[in-house]
Amino acid sequence: MATSASATLSKAVKQQYMELPQGDKVQAMYVWIDGTGEGLRCKTRTLDSEPKSIDDLPEWNFDGSSTNQSEGSNSDMYLLPAAMFRDPFRKDPNKLVLCEVLKYNRKPAETNLRITCSKIMEMVADQHPWFGMEQEYTILGTDGHPFGWPSNGFPGPQGPYYCGVGADKAYGRDIVEAHYRACLYAGVDICGTNAEVMPAQWEFQVGPCEGIDMGDHLWMARFILHRVCEDFGVVVSFDPKPITGNWNGAGCHTNVSTKEMREDGGLKAIEESIEKLGKRHSYHIRAYDPNGGLDNARRLTGRHETSNIHEFSAGVANRGASIRIPRNVGQEKKGYFEDRRPSANCDPYGVTEVLIRTCLLNEEGDEPADY
């Protein structure tokens, strides 16, 4: 099992320094999405006092030529603070700051999907859209081999690992527990976790979040998971099909509701939304992974609890459908629906934006409307 050299350094020695007083100064770690649309970067600055809101945080900049976001001859990019969380690694009063990225001309970077998502969410604020996203991931060694798997073979077939208990069924629970507590400390709206179908694969859920908060909280939860794995010397992968063959892939099932759907008789609004989604399947598939559907094509095969990427389907309690209506929602005639198509490495800003465009703004066709 290959782990990083950093993981062998003494954490007890480090802790001596982390316990030193820092006076009135505050460390703010700025976090942003890089040019891949799925990688995260970060750097830290000192503030003279504890920020109470986003308005207290200064803009910053970075070298975009080193993050696949600009050319070396014109490399400065701007970091605009967008959401602030408590820092579970340095602890209070230090902060984690999720940022939007702007280019040299103050226009959004290509992978800054937050800015349009925010505008779309503002347009439907009176409908109070809620989201809950189920983030699946796989723990790997630094050599890319799944955590806990035999070095020259495979573990036993899938079956006992989902929500499993025991050293031969749950691979890497320490990481899961550390991440969960760190998210709670940070103020991320994490609402649950469980072991998944493939060994070394896990899931955490974030939500319910309203509007733009969904993307903010999921991205910060991902960042915290990367950092926790770094401390343990392993790697988290959000690849939608990390292991080929008869092993489950990794998705990011997205649960959606509006005020109308949550009220009595809301099933009608749910069914109307599903009908609209069926007419825009290819548009959504392109938005559900950072490579226009190519990543998801490896996962959405119609096997391993997925639908076929080329077909749209919906059903009550059907985990082989594009859209699942939970059984209790079908019985109570109100609630929410689950879009099972987004991949584990999707951008939650992009996913929630297209859902609102189709379901609430009644857009049609293969391109987004320009407002």
mmCIF file of C-alpha atoms in Angstrom:
data_model
loop_
_atom_site.group_PDB
_atom_site.id
_atom_site.type_symbol
_atom_site.label_atom_id
_atom_site.label_comp_id
_atom_site.label_asym_id
_atom_site.label_seq_id
_atom_site.Cartn_x
_atom_site.Cartn_y
_atom_site.Cartn_z
ATOM 1 C CA MET A 1 0.000 0.000 0.000
ATOM 2 C CA ALA A 2 1.757 3.140 -1.253
ATOM 3 C CA THR A 3 1.360 6.227 0.946
ATOM 4 C CA SER A 4 2.981 9.637 0.627
ATOM 5 C CA ALA A 5 6.302 10.517 2.253
ATOM 6 C CA SER A 6 4.582 13.455 3.964
ATOM 7 C CA ALA A 7 2.383 11.039 5.915
ATOM 8 C CA THR A 8 5.477 9.621 7.638
ATOM 9 C CA LEU A 9 6.428 12.984 9.134
ATOM 10 C CA SER A 10 5.703 13.296 12.855
ATOM 11 C CA LYS A 11 2.284 14.830 13.426
ATOM 12 C CA ALA A 12 3.161 15.191 17.126
ATOM 13 C CA VAL A 13 6.078 17.475 16.252
ATOM 14 C CA LYS A 14 3.852 19.532 13.964
ATOM 15 C CA GLN A 15 1.274 19.854 16.732
ATOM 16 C CA GLN A 16 3.828 21.639 18.966
ATOM 17 C CA TYR A 17 3.888 24.470 16.454
ATOM 18 C CA MET A 18 0.154 24.458 15.744
ATOM 19 C CA GLU A 19 -0.469 25.093 19.455
ATOM 20 C CA LEU A 20 1.599 28.297 19.459
ATOM 21 C CA PRO A 21 -0.487 31.469 19.958
ATOM 22 C CA GLN A 22 -1.062 33.543 16.835
ATOM 23 C CA GLY A 23 -1.991 36.857 18.468
ATOM 24 C CA ASP A 24 -4.706 38.843 16.727
ATOM 25 C CA LYS A 25 -3.640 37.599 13.295
ATOM 26 C CA VAL A 26 -5.799 35.221 11.252
ATOM 27 C CA GLN A 27 -4.782 32.772 8.528
ATOM 28 C CA ALA A 28 -7.189 32.678 5.589
ATOM 29 C CA MET A 29 -6.739 29.857 3.081
ATOM 30 C CA TYR A 30 -8.146 30.852 -0.321
ATOM 31 C CA VAL A 31 -9.471 27.868 -2.328
ATOM 32 C CA TRP A 32 -10.372 27.833 -6.034
ATOM 33 C CA ILE A 33 -11.212 25.524 -8.936
ATOM 34 C CA ASP A 34 -8.390 25.223 -11.453
ATOM 35 C CA GLY A 35 -8.426 24.990 -15.242
ATOM 36 C CA THR A 36 -9.410 21.320 -15.306
ATOM 37 C CA GLY A 37 -12.823 22.126 -13.829
ATOM 38 C CA GLU A 38 -12.345 19.453 -11.182
ATOM 39 C CA GLY A 39 -8.996 20.115 -9.484
ATOM 40 C CA LEU A 40 -8.681 22.441 -6.497
ATOM 41 C CA ARG A 41 -5.858 24.807 -5.560
ATOM 42 C CA CYS A 42 -5.215 26.818 -2.391
ATOM 43 C CA LYS A 43 -2.897 29.348 -0.790
ATOM 44 C CA THR A 44 -2.886 31.258 2.489
ATOM 45 C CA ARG A 45 -2.606 34.897 3.527
ATOM 46 C CA THR A 46 -2.517 36.658 6.889
ATOM 47 C CA LEU A 47 -5.330 38.989 7.931
ATOM 48 C CA ASP A 48 -5.052 41.539 10.739
ATOM 49 C CA SER A 49 -8.327 40.498 12.346
ATOM 50 C CA GLU A 50 -10.984 37.812 12.110
ATOM 51 C CA PRO A 51 -13.316 38.400 9.138
ATOM 52 C CA LYS A 52 -17.002 38.355 10.058
ATOM 53 C CA SER A 53 -18.334 38.128 6.488
ATOM 54 C CA ILE A 54 -17.220 37.816 2.876
ATOM 55 C CA ASP A 55 -17.126 41.619 2.670
ATOM 56 C CA ASP A 56 -14.198 41.650 5.119
ATOM 57 C CA LEU A 57 -12.030 39.506 2.823
ATOM 58 C CA PRO A 58 -9.755 41.173 0.262
ATOM 59 C CA GLU A 59 -9.446 40.129 -3.369
ATOM 60 C CA TRP A 60 -6.250 38.317 -4.212
ATOM 61 C CA ASN A 61 -4.460 36.998 -7.295
ATOM 62 C CA PHE A 62 -2.443 34.009 -8.490
ATOM 63 C CA ASP A 63 -0.397 32.713 -11.420
ATOM 64 C CA GLY A 64 -2.949 31.253 -13.817
ATOM 65 C CA SER A 65 -0.253 29.863 -16.127
ATOM 66 C CA SER A 66 0.502 27.252 -13.466
ATOM 67 C CA THR A 67 -3.138 26.155 -13.064
ATOM 68 C CA ASN A 68 -4.113 25.735 -16.758
ATOM 69 C CA GLN A 69 -6.017 29.034 -16.647
ATOM 70 C CA SER A 70 -3.832 31.534 -18.546
ATOM 71 C CA GLU A 71 -0.684 32.068 -20.596
ATOM 72 C CA GLY A 72 2.626 32.916 -18.963
ATOM 73 C CA SER A 73 2.804 36.258 -20.757
ATOM 74 C CA ASN A 74 -0.462 37.396 -19.135
ATOM 75 C CA SER A 75 -0.788 35.157 -16.114
ATOM 76 C CA ASP A 76 -2.388 37.149 -13.300
ATOM 77 C CA MET A 77 -5.842 35.894 -12.316
ATOM 78 C CA TYR A 78 -8.118 37.372 -9.649
ATOM 79 C CA LEU A 79 -9.556 35.526 -6.645
ATOM 80 C CA LEU A 80 -12.930 36.859 -5.482
ATOM 81 C CA PRO A 81 -14.031 35.497 -2.081
ATOM 82 C CA ALA A 82 -17.470 33.883 -2.456
ATOM 83 C CA ALA A 83 -18.087 31.724 0.644
ATOM 84 C CA MET A 84 -16.325 31.501 4.007
ATOM 85 C CA PHE A 85 -16.002 28.508 6.355
ATOM 86 C CA ARG A 86 -14.231 27.776 9.636
ATOM 87 C CA ASP A 87 -10.852 26.078 9.150
ATOM 88 C CA PRO A 88 -10.903 22.583 10.725
ATOM 89 C CA PHE A 89 -7.140 22.133 10.201
ATOM 90 C CA ARG A 90 -5.856 25.355 11.797
ATOM 91 C CA LYS A 91 -9.035 25.836 13.871
ATOM 92 C CA ASP A 92 -10.647 29.116 14.968
ATOM 93 C CA PRO A 93 -10.277 31.957 14.239
ATOM 94 C CA ASN A 94 -8.734 30.840 10.930
ATOM 95 C CA LYS A 95 -10.824 30.535 7.774
ATOM 96 C CA LEU A 96 -11.270 28.608 4.535
ATOM 97 C CA VAL A 97 -12.371 30.913 1.716
ATOM 98 C CA LEU A 98 -13.955 29.519 -1.458
ATOM 99 C CA CYS A 99 -13.279 31.881 -4.354
ATOM 100 C CA GLU A 100 -14.476 32.664 -7.848
ATOM 101 C CA VAL A 101 -11.778 33.155 -10.490
ATOM 102 C CA LEU A 102 -11.696 36.119 -12.885
ATOM 103 C CA LYS A 103 -9.323 36.600 -15.818
ATOM 104 C CA TYR A 104 -7.085 39.637 -16.338
ATOM 105 C CA ASN A 105 -10.004 41.487 -17.981
ATOM 106 C CA ARG A 106 -12.289 40.786 -15.001
ATOM 107 C CA LYS A 107 -14.359 38.294 -17.003
ATOM 108 C CA PRO A 108 -15.035 34.860 -15.439
ATOM 109 C CA ALA A 109 -12.512 32.104 -16.081
ATOM 110 C CA GLU A 110 -13.763 29.252 -18.251
ATOM 111 C CA THR A 111 -14.150 26.966 -15.237
ATOM 112 C CA ASN A 112 -15.889 29.615 -13.103
ATOM 113 C CA LEU A 113 -19.401 28.202 -13.421
ATOM 114 C CA ARG A 114 -20.462 29.802 -10.157
ATOM 115 C CA ILE A 115 -21.089 33.225 -11.627
ATOM 116 C CA THR A 116 -23.816 32.118 -14.074
ATOM 117 C CA CYS A 117 -25.238 29.612 -11.591
ATOM 118 C CA SER A 118 -25.671 32.419 -9.073
ATOM 119 C CA LYS A 119 -27.576 34.560 -11.590
ATOM 120 C CA ILE A 120 -29.885 31.663 -12.486
ATOM 121 C CA MET A 121 -30.550 30.909 -8.805
ATOM 122 C CA GLU A 122 -31.468 34.548 -8.169
ATOM 123 C CA MET A 123 -34.057 34.363 -10.967
ATOM 124 C CA VAL A 124 -35.938 31.546 -9.182
ATOM 125 C CA ALA A 125 -35.291 32.526 -5.563
ATOM 126 C CA ASP A 126 -39.037 32.838 -4.894
ATOM 127 C CA GLN A 127 -39.443 29.115 -5.723
ATOM 128 C CA HIS A 128 -36.880 28.119 -3.061
ATOM 129 C CA PRO A 129 -35.052 25.340 -4.924
ATOM 130 C CA TRP A 130 -33.438 22.846 -2.572
ATOM 131 C CA PHE A 131 -30.704 20.391 -3.518
ATOM 132 C CA GLY A 132 -29.003 17.447 -1.883
ATOM 133 C CA MET A 133 -26.001 15.839 -3.574
ATOM 134 C CA GLU A 134 -24.628 12.362 -2.875
ATOM 135 C CA GLN A 135 -20.882 12.495 -3.475
ATOM 136 C CA GLU A 136 -19.298 9.111 -4.163
ATOM 137 C CA TYR A 137 -15.515 8.757 -4.145
ATOM 138 C CA THR A 138 -12.738 6.145 -4.058
ATOM 139 C CA ILE A 139 -9.734 6.076 -1.736
ATOM 140 C CA LEU A 140 -6.483 5.240 -3.561
ATOM 141 C CA GLY A 141 -2.868 4.794 -2.606
ATOM 142 C CA THR A 142 -0.379 7.245 -4.106
ATOM 143 C CA ASP A 143 0.303 4.612 -6.783
ATOM 144 C CA GLY A 144 -3.346 4.753 -7.909
ATOM 145 C CA HIS A 145 -4.208 1.324 -6.464
ATOM 146 C CA PRO A 146 -7.459 1.189 -4.456
ATOM 147 C CA PHE A 147 -6.885 1.441 -0.711
ATOM 148 C CA GLY A 148 -6.825 -1.949 1.007
ATOM 149 C CA TRP A 149 -6.988 -4.014 -2.206
ATOM 150 C CA PRO A 150 -4.468 -6.858 -2.619
ATOM 151 C CA SER A 151 -1.374 -5.616 -4.442
ATOM 152 C CA ASN A 152 -1.574 -8.321 -7.113
ATOM 153 C CA GLY A 153 -5.251 -9.140 -7.274
ATOM 154 C CA PHE A 154 -8.762 -8.172 -6.327
ATOM 155 C CA PRO A 155 -10.891 -8.317 -3.182
ATOM 156 C CA GLY A 156 -13.942 -10.571 -3.044
ATOM 157 C CA PRO A 157 -16.854 -9.661 -5.335
ATOM 158 C CA GLN A 158 -19.255 -6.844 -4.517
ATOM 159 C CA GLY A 159 -22.024 -7.573 -2.051
ATOM 160 C CA PRO A 160 -20.791 -7.285 1.544
ATOM 161 C CA TYR A 161 -19.203 -3.826 1.286
ATOM 162 C CA TYR A 162 -22.208 -1.477 0.936
ATOM 163 C CA CYS A 163 -22.803 -0.015 4.427
ATOM 164 C CA GLY A 164 -20.451 -2.769 5.597
ATOM 165 C CA VAL A 165 -18.936 -3.205 9.048
ATOM 166 C CA GLY A 166 -15.669 -4.956 9.852
ATOM 167 C CA ALA A 167 -12.043 -4.787 8.781
ATOM 168 C CA ASP A 168 -12.669 -7.093 5.828
ATOM 169 C CA LYS A 169 -15.569 -4.972 4.539
ATOM 170 C CA ALA A 170 -14.927 -1.294 5.406
ATOM 171 C CA TYR A 171 -11.727 0.049 3.854
ATOM 172 C CA GLY A 172 -10.530 3.387 5.263
ATOM 173 C CA ARG A 173 -13.226 4.373 7.767
ATOM 174 C CA ASP A 174 -10.771 6.610 9.684
ATOM 175 C CA ILE A 175 -10.681 8.944 6.687
ATOM 176 C CA VAL A 176 -14.476 9.019 6.487
ATOM 177 C CA GLU A 177 -14.884 9.833 10.185
ATOM 178 C CA ALA A 178 -12.201 12.534 10.093
ATOM 179 C CA HIS A 179 -13.768 14.141 7.037
ATOM 180 C CA TYR A 180 -17.277 14.084 8.520
ATOM 181 C CA ARG A 181 -16.183 15.811 11.738
ATOM 182 C CA ALA A 182 -14.044 18.328 9.847
ATOM 183 C CA CYS A 183 -17.025 19.274 7.655
ATOM 184 C CA LEU A 184 -19.270 19.738 10.700
ATOM 185 C CA TYR A 185 -16.639 21.969 12.298
ATOM 186 C CA ALA A 186 -16.242 24.011 9.116
ATOM 187 C CA GLY A 187 -19.979 24.649 8.812
ATOM 188 C CA VAL A 188 -20.457 22.520 5.690
ATOM 189 C CA ASP A 189 -24.019 21.164 5.493
ATOM 190 C CA ILE A 190 -22.925 17.517 5.415
ATOM 191 C CA CYS A 191 -25.875 15.307 6.308
ATOM 192 C CA GLY A 192 -24.626 11.719 6.142
ATOM 193 C CA THR A 193 -22.129 9.145 4.956
ATOM 194 C CA ASN A 194 -21.919 5.443 4.117
ATOM 195 C CA ALA A 195 -19.651 2.800 2.638
ATOM 196 C CA GLU A 196 -20.474 2.115 -1.007
ATOM 197 C CA VAL A 197 -20.786 -1.001 -3.168
ATOM 198 C CA MET A 198 -17.145 -1.251 -4.265
ATOM 199 C CA PRO A 199 -14.541 -1.757 -1.517
ATOM 200 C CA ALA A 200 -12.618 1.494 -0.790
ATOM 201 C CA GLN A 201 -15.534 3.459 -2.263
ATOM 202 C CA TRP A 202 -17.537 5.727 0.046
ATOM 203 C CA GLU A 203 -20.206 8.384 -0.171
ATOM 204 C CA PHE A 204 -21.082 11.517 1.757
ATOM 205 C CA GLN A 205 -24.196 13.604 1.312
ATOM 206 C CA VAL A 206 -24.470 17.402 1.446
ATOM 207 C CA GLY A 207 -27.782 19.206 1.821
ATOM 208 C CA PRO A 208 -30.451 20.230 1.785
ATOM 209 C CA CYS A 209 -28.951 23.470 0.471
ATOM 210 C CA GLU A 210 -30.868 26.264 -1.201
ATOM 211 C CA GLY A 211 -29.699 27.796 -4.467
ATOM 212 C CA ILE A 212 -26.015 28.648 -4.834
ATOM 213 C CA ASP A 213 -25.172 27.189 -1.416
ATOM 214 C CA MET A 214 -25.286 23.689 -2.912
ATOM 215 C CA GLY A 215 -22.236 24.260 -5.073
ATOM 216 C CA ASP A 216 -20.384 26.197 -2.359
ATOM 217 C CA HIS A 217 -20.843 23.521 0.277
ATOM 218 C CA LEU A 218 -20.063 20.543 -1.987
ATOM 219 C CA TRP A 219 -16.873 22.111 -3.340
ATOM 220 C CA MET A 220 -15.692 22.914 0.194
ATOM 221 C CA ALA A 221 -16.546 19.371 1.336
ATOM 222 C CA ARG A 222 -14.413 18.050 -1.533
ATOM 223 C CA PHE A 223 -11.525 20.332 -0.581
ATOM 224 C CA ILE A 224 -11.674 19.182 3.042
ATOM 225 C CA LEU A 225 -11.654 15.549 1.883
ATOM 226 C CA HIS A 226 -8.553 16.166 -0.250
ATOM 227 C CA ARG A 227 -6.815 17.695 2.781
ATOM 228 C CA VAL A 228 -7.846 14.886 5.138
ATOM 229 C CA CYS A 229 -6.562 12.295 2.662
ATOM 230 C CA GLU A 230 -3.334 14.283 2.349
ATOM 231 C CA ASP A 231 -2.838 14.009 6.131
ATOM 232 C CA PHE A 232 -3.335 10.225 5.942
ATOM 233 C CA GLY A 233 -0.987 9.929 2.951
ATOM 234 C CA VAL A 234 -3.605 8.659 0.507
ATOM 235 C CA VAL A 235 -5.494 10.096 -2.459
ATOM 236 C CA VAL A 236 -9.196 10.656 -3.083
ATOM 237 C CA SER A 237 -10.463 10.023 -6.601
ATOM 238 C CA PHE A 238 -13.732 11.380 -7.992
ATOM 239 C CA ASP A 239 -13.264 9.480 -11.252
ATOM 240 C CA PRO A 240 -16.658 8.083 -12.333
ATOM 241 C CA LYS A 241 -15.203 4.666 -13.201
ATOM 242 C CA PRO A 242 -11.885 4.257 -11.364
ATOM 243 C CA ILE A 243 -11.735 0.461 -11.837
ATOM 244 C CA THR A 244 -12.867 -1.190 -15.044
ATOM 245 C CA GLY A 245 -14.806 -4.431 -15.038
ATOM 246 C CA ASN A 246 -17.509 -5.684 -12.699
ATOM 247 C CA TRP A 247 -17.171 -2.876 -10.171
ATOM 248 C CA ASN A 248 -19.551 -0.006 -9.501
ATOM 249 C CA GLY A 249 -18.664 3.455 -10.763
ATOM 250 C CA ALA A 250 -18.945 6.682 -8.779
ATOM 251 C CA GLY A 251 -21.706 9.232 -9.258
ATOM 252 C CA CYS A 252 -23.062 12.341 -7.634
ATOM 253 C CA HIS A 253 -26.819 11.715 -7.483
ATOM 254 C CA THR A 254 -28.625 15.028 -7.205
ATOM 255 C CA ASN A 255 -31.894 15.414 -5.309
ATOM 256 C CA VAL A 256 -34.083 18.349 -6.321
ATOM 257 C CA SER A 257 -37.223 20.005 -4.996
ATOM 258 C CA THR A 258 -39.023 23.330 -5.069
ATOM 259 C CA LYS A 259 -41.505 24.837 -2.636
ATOM 260 C CA GLU A 260 -44.322 23.646 -4.917
ATOM 261 C CA MET A 261 -42.957 20.082 -5.032
ATOM 262 C CA ARG A 262 -42.677 19.920 -1.237
ATOM 263 C CA GLU A 263 -46.289 20.987 -0.673
ATOM 264 C CA ASP A 264 -49.409 18.780 -0.899
ATOM 265 C CA GLY A 265 -49.996 17.602 -4.457
ATOM 266 C CA GLY A 266 -46.387 18.409 -5.382
ATOM 267 C CA LEU A 267 -46.007 15.148 -7.306
ATOM 268 C CA LYS A 268 -47.637 16.856 -10.290
ATOM 269 C CA ALA A 269 -44.827 19.450 -10.408
ATOM 270 C CA ILE A 270 -42.261 16.658 -10.049
ATOM 271 C CA GLU A 271 -43.732 14.739 -12.982
ATOM 272 C CA GLU A 272 -43.851 17.906 -15.104
ATOM 273 C CA SER A 273 -40.152 18.515 -14.401
ATOM 274 C CA ILE A 274 -39.260 14.936 -15.318
ATOM 275 C CA GLU A 275 -41.107 15.332 -18.622
ATOM 276 C CA LYS A 276 -39.065 18.455 -19.389
ATOM 277 C CA LEU A 277 -35.829 16.673 -18.469
ATOM 278 C CA GLY A 278 -36.657 13.830 -20.853
ATOM 279 C CA LYS A 279 -36.732 16.259 -23.772
ATOM 280 C CA ARG A 280 -33.271 17.648 -22.932
ATOM 281 C CA HIS A 281 -31.325 14.501 -22.069
ATOM 282 C CA SER A 282 -28.253 15.138 -24.252
ATOM 283 C CA TYR A 283 -27.926 18.736 -22.990
ATOM 284 C CA HIS A 284 -27.854 17.516 -19.392
ATOM 285 C CA ILE A 285 -25.397 14.700 -20.109
ATOM 286 C CA ARG A 286 -22.947 17.269 -21.514
ATOM 287 C CA ALA A 287 -23.234 19.318 -18.303
ATOM 288 C CA TYR A 288 -22.894 16.373 -15.926
ATOM 289 C CA ASP A 289 -19.132 15.871 -16.140
ATOM 290 C CA PRO A 290 -16.238 18.256 -16.897
ATOM 291 C CA ASN A 291 -15.525 16.602 -20.260
ATOM 292 C CA GLY A 292 -18.896 16.975 -21.938
ATOM 293 C CA GLY A 293 -20.137 13.462 -21.150
ATOM 294 C CA LEU A 294 -16.993 11.509 -22.042
ATOM 295 C CA ASP A 295 -16.206 10.670 -18.406
ATOM 296 C CA ASN A 296 -19.763 9.586 -17.680
ATOM 297 C CA ALA A 297 -19.845 7.334 -20.766
ATOM 298 C CA ARG A 298 -17.553 4.933 -18.881
ATOM 299 C CA ARG A 299 -20.039 4.825 -15.975
ATOM 300 C CA LEU A 300 -23.554 5.080 -17.462
ATOM 301 C CA THR A 301 -23.673 1.683 -19.150
ATOM 302 C CA GLY A 302 -27.043 0.411 -17.920
ATOM 303 C CA ARG A 303 -25.229 -1.890 -15.476
ATOM 304 C CA HIS A 304 -24.085 -1.439 -11.855
ATOM 305 C CA GLU A 305 -27.142 0.591 -10.802
ATOM 306 C CA THR A 306 -26.924 3.064 -13.697
ATOM 307 C CA SER A 307 -29.039 4.002 -16.681
ATOM 308 C CA ASN A 308 -27.751 3.931 -20.265
ATOM 309 C CA ILE A 309 -26.145 7.248 -21.243
ATOM 310 C CA HIS A 310 -28.018 7.269 -24.576
ATOM 311 C CA GLU A 311 -31.496 6.748 -23.112
ATOM 312 C CA PHE A 312 -33.710 8.694 -20.717
ATOM 313 C CA SER A 313 -35.854 6.841 -18.198
ATOM 314 C CA ALA A 314 -37.696 7.515 -14.962
ATOM 315 C CA GLY A 315 -39.391 5.373 -12.335
ATOM 316 C CA VAL A 316 -40.414 4.987 -8.716
ATOM 317 C CA ALA A 317 -37.645 3.418 -6.587
ATOM 318 C CA ASN A 318 -35.778 2.408 -9.778
ATOM 319 C CA ARG A 319 -32.007 2.714 -9.363
ATOM 320 C CA GLY A 320 -31.494 1.749 -12.999
ATOM 321 C CA ALA A 321 -33.338 4.847 -14.229
ATOM 322 C CA SER A 322 -32.062 8.319 -15.150
ATOM 323 C CA ILE A 323 -34.523 9.861 -12.688
ATOM 324 C CA ARG A 324 -35.727 8.095 -9.551
ATOM 325 C CA ILE A 325 -38.827 9.101 -7.615
ATOM 326 C CA PRO A 326 -38.355 7.751 -4.066
ATOM 327 C CA ARG A 327 -41.093 5.339 -3.014
ATOM 328 C CA ASN A 328 -42.255 7.514 -0.109
ATOM 329 C CA VAL A 329 -42.593 10.479 -2.492
ATOM 330 C CA GLY A 330 -44.812 8.390 -4.767
ATOM 331 C CA GLN A 331 -46.933 7.444 -1.769
ATOM 332 C CA GLU A 332 -47.192 10.905 -0.209
ATOM 333 C CA LYS A 333 -47.618 12.655 -3.587
ATOM 334 C CA LYS A 334 -45.042 15.314 -2.692
ATOM 335 C CA GLY A 335 -41.340 15.743 -2.016
ATOM 336 C CA TYR A 336 -38.425 15.569 -4.440
ATOM 337 C CA PHE A 337 -36.847 13.622 -7.299
ATOM 338 C CA GLU A 338 -33.336 12.229 -7.764
ATOM 339 C CA ASP A 339 -31.297 12.746 -10.934
ATOM 340 C CA ARG A 340 -28.898 9.793 -10.976
ATOM 341 C CA ARG A 341 -26.931 10.893 -14.049
ATOM 342 C CA PRO A 342 -24.310 13.382 -12.707
ATOM 343 C CA SER A 343 -20.832 11.881 -12.417
ATOM 344 C CA ALA A 344 -18.707 11.976 -9.266
ATOM 345 C CA ASN A 345 -16.434 14.607 -10.823
ATOM 346 C CA CYS A 346 -19.261 16.902 -11.940
ATOM 347 C CA ASP A 347 -19.301 20.607 -11.145
ATOM 348 C CA PRO A 348 -22.272 21.118 -8.785
ATOM 349 C CA TYR A 349 -22.681 24.694 -10.047
ATOM 350 C CA GLY A 350 -23.154 23.384 -13.576
ATOM 351 C CA VAL A 351 -25.465 20.553 -12.513
ATOM 352 C CA THR A 352 -27.794 22.663 -10.379
ATOM 353 C CA GLU A 353 -27.850 25.448 -12.985
ATOM 354 C CA VAL A 354 -29.022 23.217 -15.842
ATOM 355 C CA LEU A 355 -31.645 21.587 -13.617
ATOM 356 C CA ILE A 356 -33.120 25.008 -12.857
ATOM 357 C CA ARG A 357 -32.904 26.121 -16.497
ATOM 358 C CA THR A 358 -34.855 23.072 -17.675
ATOM 359 C CA CYS A 359 -37.288 22.490 -14.810
ATOM 360 C CA LEU A 360 -38.125 26.039 -13.680
ATOM 361 C CA LEU A 361 -37.161 28.377 -16.526
ATOM 362 C CA ASN A 362 -38.687 25.982 -19.085
ATOM 363 C CA GLU A 363 -35.750 26.145 -21.463
ATOM 364 C CA GLU A 364 -35.690 23.794 -24.437
ATOM 365 C CA GLY A 365 -33.121 22.718 -27.001
ATOM 366 C CA ASP A 366 -29.431 21.875 -26.783
ATOM 367 C CA GLU A 367 -28.099 25.272 -25.750
ATOM 368 C CA PRO A 368 -28.671 27.442 -22.656
ATOM 369 C CA ALA A 369 -30.717 30.630 -23.021
ATOM 370 C CA ASP A 370 -28.917 33.951 -22.538
ATOM 371 C CA TYR A 371 -30.575 36.249 -20.017
#
